[in-house]
JSON list of C-alpha atoms in Angstrom, two decimals:
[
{"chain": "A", "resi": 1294, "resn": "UNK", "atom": "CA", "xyz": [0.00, 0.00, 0.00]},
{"chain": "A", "resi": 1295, "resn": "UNK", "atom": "CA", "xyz": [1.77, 3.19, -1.22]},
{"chain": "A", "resi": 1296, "resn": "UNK", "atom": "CA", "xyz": [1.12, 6.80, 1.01]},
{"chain": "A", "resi": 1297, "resn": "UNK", "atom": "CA", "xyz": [0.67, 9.47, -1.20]},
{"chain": "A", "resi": 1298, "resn": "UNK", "atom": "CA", "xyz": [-0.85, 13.32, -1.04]},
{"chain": "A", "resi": 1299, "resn": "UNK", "atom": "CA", "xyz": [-1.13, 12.93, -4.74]},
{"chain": "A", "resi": 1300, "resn": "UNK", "atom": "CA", "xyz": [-4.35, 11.60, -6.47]},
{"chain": "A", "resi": 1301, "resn": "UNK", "atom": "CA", "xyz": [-2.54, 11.58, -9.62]},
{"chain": "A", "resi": 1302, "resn": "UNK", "atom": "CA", "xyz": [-2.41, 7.71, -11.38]},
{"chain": "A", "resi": 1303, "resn": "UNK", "atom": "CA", "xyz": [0.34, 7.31, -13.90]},
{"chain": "A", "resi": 1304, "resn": "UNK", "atom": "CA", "xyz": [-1.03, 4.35, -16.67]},
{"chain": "A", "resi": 1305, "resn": "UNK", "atom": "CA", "xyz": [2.18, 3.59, -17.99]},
{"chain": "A", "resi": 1306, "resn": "UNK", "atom": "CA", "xyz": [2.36, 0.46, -16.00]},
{"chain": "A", "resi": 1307, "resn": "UNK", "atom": "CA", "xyz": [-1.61, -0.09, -17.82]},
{"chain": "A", "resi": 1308, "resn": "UNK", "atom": "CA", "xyz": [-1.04, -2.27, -20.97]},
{"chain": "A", "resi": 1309, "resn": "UNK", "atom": "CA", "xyz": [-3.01, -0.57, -24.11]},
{"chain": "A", "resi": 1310, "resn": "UNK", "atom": "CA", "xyz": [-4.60, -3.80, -24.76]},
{"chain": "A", "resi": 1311, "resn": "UNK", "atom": "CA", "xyz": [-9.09, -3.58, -24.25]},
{"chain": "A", "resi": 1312, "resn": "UNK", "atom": "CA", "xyz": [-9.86, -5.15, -21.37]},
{"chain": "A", "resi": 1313, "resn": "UNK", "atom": "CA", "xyz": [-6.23, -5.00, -19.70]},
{"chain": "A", "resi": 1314, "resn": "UNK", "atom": "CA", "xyz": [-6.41, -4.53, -15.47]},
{"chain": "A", "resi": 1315, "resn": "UNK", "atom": "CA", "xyz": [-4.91, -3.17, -13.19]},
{"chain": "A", "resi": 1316, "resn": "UNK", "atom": "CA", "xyz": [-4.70, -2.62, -9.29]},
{"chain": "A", "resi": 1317, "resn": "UNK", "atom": "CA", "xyz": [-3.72, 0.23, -6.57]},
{"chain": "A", "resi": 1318, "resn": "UNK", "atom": "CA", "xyz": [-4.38, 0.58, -2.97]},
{"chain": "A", "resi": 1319, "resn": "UNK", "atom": "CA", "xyz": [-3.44, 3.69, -1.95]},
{"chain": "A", "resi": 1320, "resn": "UNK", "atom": "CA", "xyz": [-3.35, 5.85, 1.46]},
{"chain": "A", "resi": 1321, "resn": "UNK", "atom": "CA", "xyz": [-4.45, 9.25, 0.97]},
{"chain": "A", "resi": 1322, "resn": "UNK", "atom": "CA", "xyz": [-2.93, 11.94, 3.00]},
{"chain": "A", "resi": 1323, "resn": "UNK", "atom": "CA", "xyz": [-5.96, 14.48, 2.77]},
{"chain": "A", "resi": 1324, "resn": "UNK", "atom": "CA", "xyz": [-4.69, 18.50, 1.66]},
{"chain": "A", "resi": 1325, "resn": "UNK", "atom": "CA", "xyz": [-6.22, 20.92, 2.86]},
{"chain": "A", "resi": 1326, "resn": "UNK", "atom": "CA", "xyz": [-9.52, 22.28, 1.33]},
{"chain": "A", "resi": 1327, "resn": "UNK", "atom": "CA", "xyz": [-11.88, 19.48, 1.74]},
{"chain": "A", "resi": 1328, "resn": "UNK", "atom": "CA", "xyz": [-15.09, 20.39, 3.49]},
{"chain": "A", "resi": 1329, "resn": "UNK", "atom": "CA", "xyz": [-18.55, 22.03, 2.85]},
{"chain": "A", "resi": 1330, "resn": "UNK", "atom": "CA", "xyz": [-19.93, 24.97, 5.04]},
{"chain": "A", "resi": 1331, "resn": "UNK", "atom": "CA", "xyz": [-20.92, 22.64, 7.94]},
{"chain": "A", "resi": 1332, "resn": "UNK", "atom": "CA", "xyz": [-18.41, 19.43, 7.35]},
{"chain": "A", "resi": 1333, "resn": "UNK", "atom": "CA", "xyz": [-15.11, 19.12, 6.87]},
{"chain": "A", "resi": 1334, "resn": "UNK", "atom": "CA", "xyz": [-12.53, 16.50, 5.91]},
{"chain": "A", "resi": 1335, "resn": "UNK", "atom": "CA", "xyz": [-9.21, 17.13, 8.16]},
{"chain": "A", "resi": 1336, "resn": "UNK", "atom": "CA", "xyz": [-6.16, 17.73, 6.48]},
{"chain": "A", "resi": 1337, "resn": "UNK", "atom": "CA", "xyz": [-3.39, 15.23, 7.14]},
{"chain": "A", "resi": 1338, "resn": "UNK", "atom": "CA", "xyz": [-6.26, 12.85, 7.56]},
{"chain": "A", "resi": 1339, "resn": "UNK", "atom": "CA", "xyz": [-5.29, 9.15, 6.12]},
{"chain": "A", "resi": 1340, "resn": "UNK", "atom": "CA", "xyz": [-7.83, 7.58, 3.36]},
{"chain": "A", "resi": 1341, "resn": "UNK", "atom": "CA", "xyz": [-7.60, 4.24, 2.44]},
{"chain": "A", "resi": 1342, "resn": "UNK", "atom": "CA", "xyz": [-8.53, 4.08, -1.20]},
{"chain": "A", "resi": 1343, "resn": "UNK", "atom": "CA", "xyz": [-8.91, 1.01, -3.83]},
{"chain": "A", "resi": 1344, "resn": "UNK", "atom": "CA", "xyz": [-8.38, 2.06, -7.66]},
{"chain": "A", "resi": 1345, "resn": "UNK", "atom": "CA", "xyz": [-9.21, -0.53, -10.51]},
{"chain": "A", "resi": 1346, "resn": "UNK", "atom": "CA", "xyz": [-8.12, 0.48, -13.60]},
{"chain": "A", "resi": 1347, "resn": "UNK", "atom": "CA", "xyz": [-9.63, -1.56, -17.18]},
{"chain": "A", "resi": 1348, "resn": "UNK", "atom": "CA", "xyz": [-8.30, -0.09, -20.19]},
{"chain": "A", "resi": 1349, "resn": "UNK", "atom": "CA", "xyz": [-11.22, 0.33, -22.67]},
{"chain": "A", "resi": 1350, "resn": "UNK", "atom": "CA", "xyz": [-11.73, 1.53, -25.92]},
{"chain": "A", "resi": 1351, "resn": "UNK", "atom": "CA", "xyz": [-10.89, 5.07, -26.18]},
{"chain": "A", "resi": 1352, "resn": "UNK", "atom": "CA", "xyz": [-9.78, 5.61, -22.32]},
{"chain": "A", "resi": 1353, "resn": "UNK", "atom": "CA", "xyz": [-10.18, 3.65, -19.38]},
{"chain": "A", "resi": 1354, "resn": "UNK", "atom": "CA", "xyz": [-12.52, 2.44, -16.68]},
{"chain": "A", "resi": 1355, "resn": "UNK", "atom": "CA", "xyz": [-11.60, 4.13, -13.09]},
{"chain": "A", "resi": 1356, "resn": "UNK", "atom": "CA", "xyz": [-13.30, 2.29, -10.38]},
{"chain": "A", "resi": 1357, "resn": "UNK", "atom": "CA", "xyz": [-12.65, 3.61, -6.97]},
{"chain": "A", "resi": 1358, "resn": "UNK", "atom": "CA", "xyz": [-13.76, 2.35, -3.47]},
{"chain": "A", "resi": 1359, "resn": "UNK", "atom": "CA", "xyz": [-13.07, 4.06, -0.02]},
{"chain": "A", "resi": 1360, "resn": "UNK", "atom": "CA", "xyz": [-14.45, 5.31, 3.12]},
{"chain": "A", "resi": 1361, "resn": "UNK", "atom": "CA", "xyz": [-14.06, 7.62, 6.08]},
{"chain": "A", "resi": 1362, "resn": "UNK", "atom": "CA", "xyz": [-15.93, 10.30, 7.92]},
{"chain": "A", "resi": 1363, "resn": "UNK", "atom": "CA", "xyz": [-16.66, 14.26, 7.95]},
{"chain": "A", "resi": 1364, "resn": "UNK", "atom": "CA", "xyz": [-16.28, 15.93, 10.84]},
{"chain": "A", "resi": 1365, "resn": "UNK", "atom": "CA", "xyz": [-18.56, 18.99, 12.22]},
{"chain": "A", "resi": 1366, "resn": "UNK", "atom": "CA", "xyz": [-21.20, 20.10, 14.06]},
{"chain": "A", "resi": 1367, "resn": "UNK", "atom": "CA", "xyz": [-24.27, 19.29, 14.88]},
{"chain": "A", "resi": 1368, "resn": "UNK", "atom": "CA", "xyz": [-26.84, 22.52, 13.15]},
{"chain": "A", "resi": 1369, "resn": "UNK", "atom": "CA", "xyz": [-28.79, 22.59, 15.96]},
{"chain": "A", "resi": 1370, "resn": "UNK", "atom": "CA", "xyz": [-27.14, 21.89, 19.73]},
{"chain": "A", "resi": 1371, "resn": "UNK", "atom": "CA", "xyz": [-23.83, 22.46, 17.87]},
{"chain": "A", "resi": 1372, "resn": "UNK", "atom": "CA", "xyz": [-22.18, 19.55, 19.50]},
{"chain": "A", "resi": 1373, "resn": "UNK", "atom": "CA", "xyz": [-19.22, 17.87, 17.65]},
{"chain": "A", "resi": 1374, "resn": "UNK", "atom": "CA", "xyz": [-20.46, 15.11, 15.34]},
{"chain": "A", "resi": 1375, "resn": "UNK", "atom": "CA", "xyz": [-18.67, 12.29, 13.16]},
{"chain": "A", "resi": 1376, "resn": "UNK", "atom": "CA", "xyz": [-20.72, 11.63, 9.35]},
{"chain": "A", "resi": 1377, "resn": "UNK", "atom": "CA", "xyz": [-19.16, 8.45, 7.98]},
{"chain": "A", "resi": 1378, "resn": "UNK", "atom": "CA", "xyz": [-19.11, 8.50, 4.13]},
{"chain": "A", "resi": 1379, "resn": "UNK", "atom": "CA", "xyz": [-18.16, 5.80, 1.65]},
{"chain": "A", "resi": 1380, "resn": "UNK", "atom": "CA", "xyz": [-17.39, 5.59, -1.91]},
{"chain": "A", "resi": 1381, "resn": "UNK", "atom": "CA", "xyz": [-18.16, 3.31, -4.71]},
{"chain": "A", "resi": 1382, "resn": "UNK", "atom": "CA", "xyz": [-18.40, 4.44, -7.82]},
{"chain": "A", "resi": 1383, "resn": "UNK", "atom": "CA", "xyz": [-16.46, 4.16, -11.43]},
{"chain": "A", "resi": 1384, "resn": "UNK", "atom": "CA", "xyz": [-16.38, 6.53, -14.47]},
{"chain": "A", "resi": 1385, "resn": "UNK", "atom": "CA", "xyz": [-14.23, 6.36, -17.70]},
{"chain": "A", "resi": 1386, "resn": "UNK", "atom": "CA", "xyz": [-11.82, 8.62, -18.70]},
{"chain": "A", "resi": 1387, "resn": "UNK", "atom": "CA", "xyz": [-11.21, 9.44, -21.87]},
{"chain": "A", "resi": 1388, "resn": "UNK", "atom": "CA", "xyz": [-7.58, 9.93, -24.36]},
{"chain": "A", "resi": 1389, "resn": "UNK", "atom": "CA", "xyz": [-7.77, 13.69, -25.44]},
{"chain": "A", "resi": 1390, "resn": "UNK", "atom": "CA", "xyz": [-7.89, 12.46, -28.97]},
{"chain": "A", "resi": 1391, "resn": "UNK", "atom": "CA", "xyz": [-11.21, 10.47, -28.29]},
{"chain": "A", "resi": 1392, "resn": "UNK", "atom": "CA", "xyz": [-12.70, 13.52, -26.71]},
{"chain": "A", "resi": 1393, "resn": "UNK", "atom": "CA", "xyz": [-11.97, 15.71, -29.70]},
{"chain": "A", "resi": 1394, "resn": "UNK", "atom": "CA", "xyz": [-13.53, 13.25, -31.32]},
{"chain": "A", "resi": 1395, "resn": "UNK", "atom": "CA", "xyz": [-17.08, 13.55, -29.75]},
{"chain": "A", "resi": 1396, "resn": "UNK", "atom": "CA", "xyz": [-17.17, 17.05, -29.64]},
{"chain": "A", "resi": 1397, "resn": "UNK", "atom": "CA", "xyz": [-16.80, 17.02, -32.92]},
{"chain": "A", "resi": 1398, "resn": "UNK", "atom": "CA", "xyz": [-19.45, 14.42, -33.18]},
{"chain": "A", "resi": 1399, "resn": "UNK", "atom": "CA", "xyz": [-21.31, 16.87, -31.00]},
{"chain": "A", "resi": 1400, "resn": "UNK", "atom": "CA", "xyz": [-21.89, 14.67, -28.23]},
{"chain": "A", "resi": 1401, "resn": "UNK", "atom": "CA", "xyz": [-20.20, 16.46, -25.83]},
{"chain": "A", "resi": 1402, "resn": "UNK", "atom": "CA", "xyz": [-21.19, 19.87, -24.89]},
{"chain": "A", "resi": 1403, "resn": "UNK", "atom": "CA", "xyz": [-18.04, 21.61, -23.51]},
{"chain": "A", "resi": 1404, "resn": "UNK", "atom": "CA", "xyz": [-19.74, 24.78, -22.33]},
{"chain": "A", "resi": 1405, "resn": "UNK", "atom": "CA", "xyz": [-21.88, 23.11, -20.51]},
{"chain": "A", "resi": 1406, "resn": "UNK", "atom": "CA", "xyz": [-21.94, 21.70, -16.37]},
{"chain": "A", "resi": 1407, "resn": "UNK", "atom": "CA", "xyz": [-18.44, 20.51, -15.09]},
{"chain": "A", "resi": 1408, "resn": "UNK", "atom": "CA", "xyz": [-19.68, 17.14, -13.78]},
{"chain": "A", "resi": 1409, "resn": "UNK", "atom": "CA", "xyz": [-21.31, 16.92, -17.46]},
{"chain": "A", "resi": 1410, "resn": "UNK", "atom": "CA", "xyz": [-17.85, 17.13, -19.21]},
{"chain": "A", "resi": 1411, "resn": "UNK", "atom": "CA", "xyz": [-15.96, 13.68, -19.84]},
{"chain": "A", "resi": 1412, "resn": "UNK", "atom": "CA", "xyz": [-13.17, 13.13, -17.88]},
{"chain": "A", "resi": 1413, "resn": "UNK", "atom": "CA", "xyz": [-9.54, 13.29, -19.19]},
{"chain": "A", "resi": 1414, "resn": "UNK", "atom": "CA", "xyz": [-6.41, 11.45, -19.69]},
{"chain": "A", "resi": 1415, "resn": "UNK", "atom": "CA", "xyz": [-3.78, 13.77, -19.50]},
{"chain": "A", "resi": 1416, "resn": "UNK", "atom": "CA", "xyz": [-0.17, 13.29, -20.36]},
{"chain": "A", "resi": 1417, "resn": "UNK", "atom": "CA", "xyz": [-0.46, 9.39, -19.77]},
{"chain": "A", "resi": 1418, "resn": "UNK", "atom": "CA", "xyz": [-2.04, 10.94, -15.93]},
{"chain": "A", "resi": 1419, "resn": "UNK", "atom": "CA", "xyz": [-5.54, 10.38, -14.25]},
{"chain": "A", "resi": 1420, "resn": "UNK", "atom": "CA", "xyz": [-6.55, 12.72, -11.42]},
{"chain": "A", "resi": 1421, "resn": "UNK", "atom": "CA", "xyz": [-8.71, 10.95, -9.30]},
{"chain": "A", "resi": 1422, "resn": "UNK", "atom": "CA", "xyz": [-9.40, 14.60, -6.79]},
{"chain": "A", "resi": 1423, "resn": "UNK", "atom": "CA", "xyz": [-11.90, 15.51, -8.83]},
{"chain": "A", "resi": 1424, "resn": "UNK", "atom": "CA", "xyz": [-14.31, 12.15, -8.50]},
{"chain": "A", "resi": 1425, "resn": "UNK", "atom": "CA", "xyz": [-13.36, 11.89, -5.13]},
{"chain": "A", "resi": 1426, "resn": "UNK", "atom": "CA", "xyz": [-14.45, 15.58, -4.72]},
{"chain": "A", "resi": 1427, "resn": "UNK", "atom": "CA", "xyz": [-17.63, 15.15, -6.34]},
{"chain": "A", "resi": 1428, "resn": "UNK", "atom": "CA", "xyz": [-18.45, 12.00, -4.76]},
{"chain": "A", "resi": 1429, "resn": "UNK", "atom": "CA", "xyz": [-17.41, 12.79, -0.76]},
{"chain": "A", "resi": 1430, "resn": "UNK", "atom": "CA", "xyz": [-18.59, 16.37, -0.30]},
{"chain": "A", "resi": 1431, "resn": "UNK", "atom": "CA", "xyz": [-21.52, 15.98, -3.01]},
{"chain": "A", "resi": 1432, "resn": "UNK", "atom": "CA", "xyz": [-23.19, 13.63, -0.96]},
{"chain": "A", "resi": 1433, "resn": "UNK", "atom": "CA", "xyz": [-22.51, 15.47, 2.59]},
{"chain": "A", "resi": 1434, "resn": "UNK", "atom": "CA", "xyz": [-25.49, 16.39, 4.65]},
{"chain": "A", "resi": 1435, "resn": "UNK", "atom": "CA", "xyz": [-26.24, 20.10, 4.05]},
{"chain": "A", "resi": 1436, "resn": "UNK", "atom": "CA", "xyz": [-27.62, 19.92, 7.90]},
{"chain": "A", "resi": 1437, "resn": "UNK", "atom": "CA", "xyz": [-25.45, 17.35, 9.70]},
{"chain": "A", "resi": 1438, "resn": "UNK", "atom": "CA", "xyz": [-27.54, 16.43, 13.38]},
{"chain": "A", "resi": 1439, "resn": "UNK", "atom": "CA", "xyz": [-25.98, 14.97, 16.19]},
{"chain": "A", "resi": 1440, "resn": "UNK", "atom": "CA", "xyz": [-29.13, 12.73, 16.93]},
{"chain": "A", "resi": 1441, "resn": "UNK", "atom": "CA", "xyz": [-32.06, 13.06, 13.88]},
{"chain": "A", "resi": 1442, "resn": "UNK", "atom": "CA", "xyz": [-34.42, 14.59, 16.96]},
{"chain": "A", "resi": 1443, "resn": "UNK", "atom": "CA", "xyz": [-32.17, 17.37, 18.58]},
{"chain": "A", "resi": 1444, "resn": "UNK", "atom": "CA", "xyz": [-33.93, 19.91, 20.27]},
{"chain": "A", "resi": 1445, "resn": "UNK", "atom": "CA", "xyz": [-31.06, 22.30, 19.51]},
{"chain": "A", "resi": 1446, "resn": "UNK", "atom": "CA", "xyz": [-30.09, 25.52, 21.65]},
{"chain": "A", "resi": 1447, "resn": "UNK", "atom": "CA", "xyz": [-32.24, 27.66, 24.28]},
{"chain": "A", "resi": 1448, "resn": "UNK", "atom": "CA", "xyz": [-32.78, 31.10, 21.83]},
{"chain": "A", "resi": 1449, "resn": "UNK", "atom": "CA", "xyz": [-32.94, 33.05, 25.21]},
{"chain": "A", "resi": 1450, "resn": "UNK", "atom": "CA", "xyz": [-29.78, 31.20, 27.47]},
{"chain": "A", "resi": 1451, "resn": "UNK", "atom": "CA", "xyz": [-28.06, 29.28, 24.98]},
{"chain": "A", "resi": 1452, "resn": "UNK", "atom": "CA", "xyz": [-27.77, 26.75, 26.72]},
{"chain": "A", "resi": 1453, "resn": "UNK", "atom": "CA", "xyz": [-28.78, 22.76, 25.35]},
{"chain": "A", "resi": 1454, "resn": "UNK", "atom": "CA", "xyz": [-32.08, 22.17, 25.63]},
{"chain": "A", "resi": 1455, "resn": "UNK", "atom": "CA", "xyz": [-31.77, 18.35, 26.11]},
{"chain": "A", "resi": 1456, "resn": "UNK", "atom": "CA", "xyz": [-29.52, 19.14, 29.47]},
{"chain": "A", "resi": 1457, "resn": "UNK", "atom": "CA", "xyz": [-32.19, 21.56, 30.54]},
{"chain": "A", "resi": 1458, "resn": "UNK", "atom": "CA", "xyz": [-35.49, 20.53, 32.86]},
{"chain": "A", "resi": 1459, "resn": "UNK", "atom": "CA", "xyz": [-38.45, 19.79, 31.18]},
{"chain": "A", "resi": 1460, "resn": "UNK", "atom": "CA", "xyz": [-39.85, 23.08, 32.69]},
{"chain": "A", "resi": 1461, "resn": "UNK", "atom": "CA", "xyz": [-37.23, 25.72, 31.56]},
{"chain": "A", "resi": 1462, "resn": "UNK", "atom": "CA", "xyz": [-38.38, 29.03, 30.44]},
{"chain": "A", "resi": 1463, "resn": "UNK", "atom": "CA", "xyz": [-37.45, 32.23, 30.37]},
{"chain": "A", "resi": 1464, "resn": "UNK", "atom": "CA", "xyz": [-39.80, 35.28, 31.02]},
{"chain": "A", "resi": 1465, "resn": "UNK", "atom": "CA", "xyz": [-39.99, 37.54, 27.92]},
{"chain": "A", "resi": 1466, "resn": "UNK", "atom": "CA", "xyz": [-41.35, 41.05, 29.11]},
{"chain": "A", "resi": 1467, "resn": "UNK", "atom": "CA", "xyz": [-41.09, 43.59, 25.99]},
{"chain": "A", "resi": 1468, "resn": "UNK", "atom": "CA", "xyz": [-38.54, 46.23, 27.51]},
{"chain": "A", "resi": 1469, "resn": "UNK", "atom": "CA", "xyz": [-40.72, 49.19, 26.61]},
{"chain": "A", "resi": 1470, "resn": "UNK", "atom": "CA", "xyz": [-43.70, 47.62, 29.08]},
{"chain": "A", "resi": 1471, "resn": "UNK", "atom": "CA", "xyz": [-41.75, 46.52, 32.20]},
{"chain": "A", "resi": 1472, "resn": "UNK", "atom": "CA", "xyz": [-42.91, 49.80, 33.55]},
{"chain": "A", "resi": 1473, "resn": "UNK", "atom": "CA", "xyz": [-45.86, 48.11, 33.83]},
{"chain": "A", "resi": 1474, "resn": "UNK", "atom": "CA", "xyz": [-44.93, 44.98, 36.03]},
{"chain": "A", "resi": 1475, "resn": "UNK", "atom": "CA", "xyz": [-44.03, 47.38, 38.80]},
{"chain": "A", "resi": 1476, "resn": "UNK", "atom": "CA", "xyz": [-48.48, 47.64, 39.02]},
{"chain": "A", "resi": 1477, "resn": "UNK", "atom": "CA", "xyz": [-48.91, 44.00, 39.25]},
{"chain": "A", "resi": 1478, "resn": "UNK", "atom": "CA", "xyz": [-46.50, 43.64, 42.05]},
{"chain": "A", "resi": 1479, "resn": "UNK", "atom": "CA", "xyz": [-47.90, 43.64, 45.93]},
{"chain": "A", "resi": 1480, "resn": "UNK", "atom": "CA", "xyz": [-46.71, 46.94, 47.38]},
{"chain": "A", "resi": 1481, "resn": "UNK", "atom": "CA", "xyz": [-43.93, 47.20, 50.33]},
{"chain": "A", "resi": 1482, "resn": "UNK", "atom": "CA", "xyz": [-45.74, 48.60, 53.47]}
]
């Protein structure tokens, strides 16, 4: 198993041959750059990753497997929370020549989406950040919970609203009428 910070596969060890195979397990030291707005995915962070290469025609057939977790916090209570993520999933990347050759065919758009443009093989290279990218943090939770029925934050204290009693409250008097309270309260004799 080689460590690497570099998702780039070289295919010169890849015969040219359709249907020729080949294998990589890899651990991926994580850069930094890797989260959404709520999760993240620690730099220096270890990834065990499984690469299966298949030459095919025009390209080849990139099948990757891992797993791991985001870290956060939870949207609500905003305790610290763990969201374990895997990957399984397998595209084909394409010889610059071959993609020439369907734009010109005009099945390719190449104005259009990034994740609609066919991957490429460049200089004999395959950059695997990219699927890994739009695999791990695609597929994030946009609001990661610690539990799926946190009761989240007191809006008055702050404070969690699980560790409070069942009969906390707060008494909300509109500053502009506290005058008034002074009437409701017994007088001093």
């Amino acid at each position: 198993m080689t460590t690497t910070e570099s998702l780039q596969i070289s295919l010169a060890q890849l015969p040219h041959a359709v249907g020729s195979y080949r294998e990589y397990h890899i651990n991926w030291i994580v850069p930094a750059g890797w989260s959404t707005e709520v999760l993240t995915l620690p730099q220096g962070t270890e990834v065990p990753i499984d690469v299966k290469l298949t030459t095919v025609d025009d390209g080849v057939l990139v099948q990757v497997e891992s797993h791991g977790e985001l870290l956060g916090d939870c949207v609500r209570c905003l305790d610290p929370l763990t969201e374990p993520w895997t990957v399984d999933t397998a595209d084909v990347y394409f010889e610059e020549t071959a993609v020439s050759d369907l734009i010109v065919d005009g099945d390719v758009d190449m104005e259009g989406q990034p994740q609609d443009q066919p991957r490429v093989i460049v200089r004999d290279e395959i950059d695997l950040e990219p699927m890994l990218r739009d695999t791990i943090l695609a597929a994030a939770t946009l609001t990661p919970l610690c539990e799926p029925d946190c009761l989240g934050l007191c809006a008055t204290c702050g404070e969690k609203l699980a560790d409070l009693p069942a009969d906390h409250a707060h008494e909300d008097i509109d500053p502009r009428l506290a005058v008034l309270r002074t009437l409701l309260e017994p007088a001093d004799e």
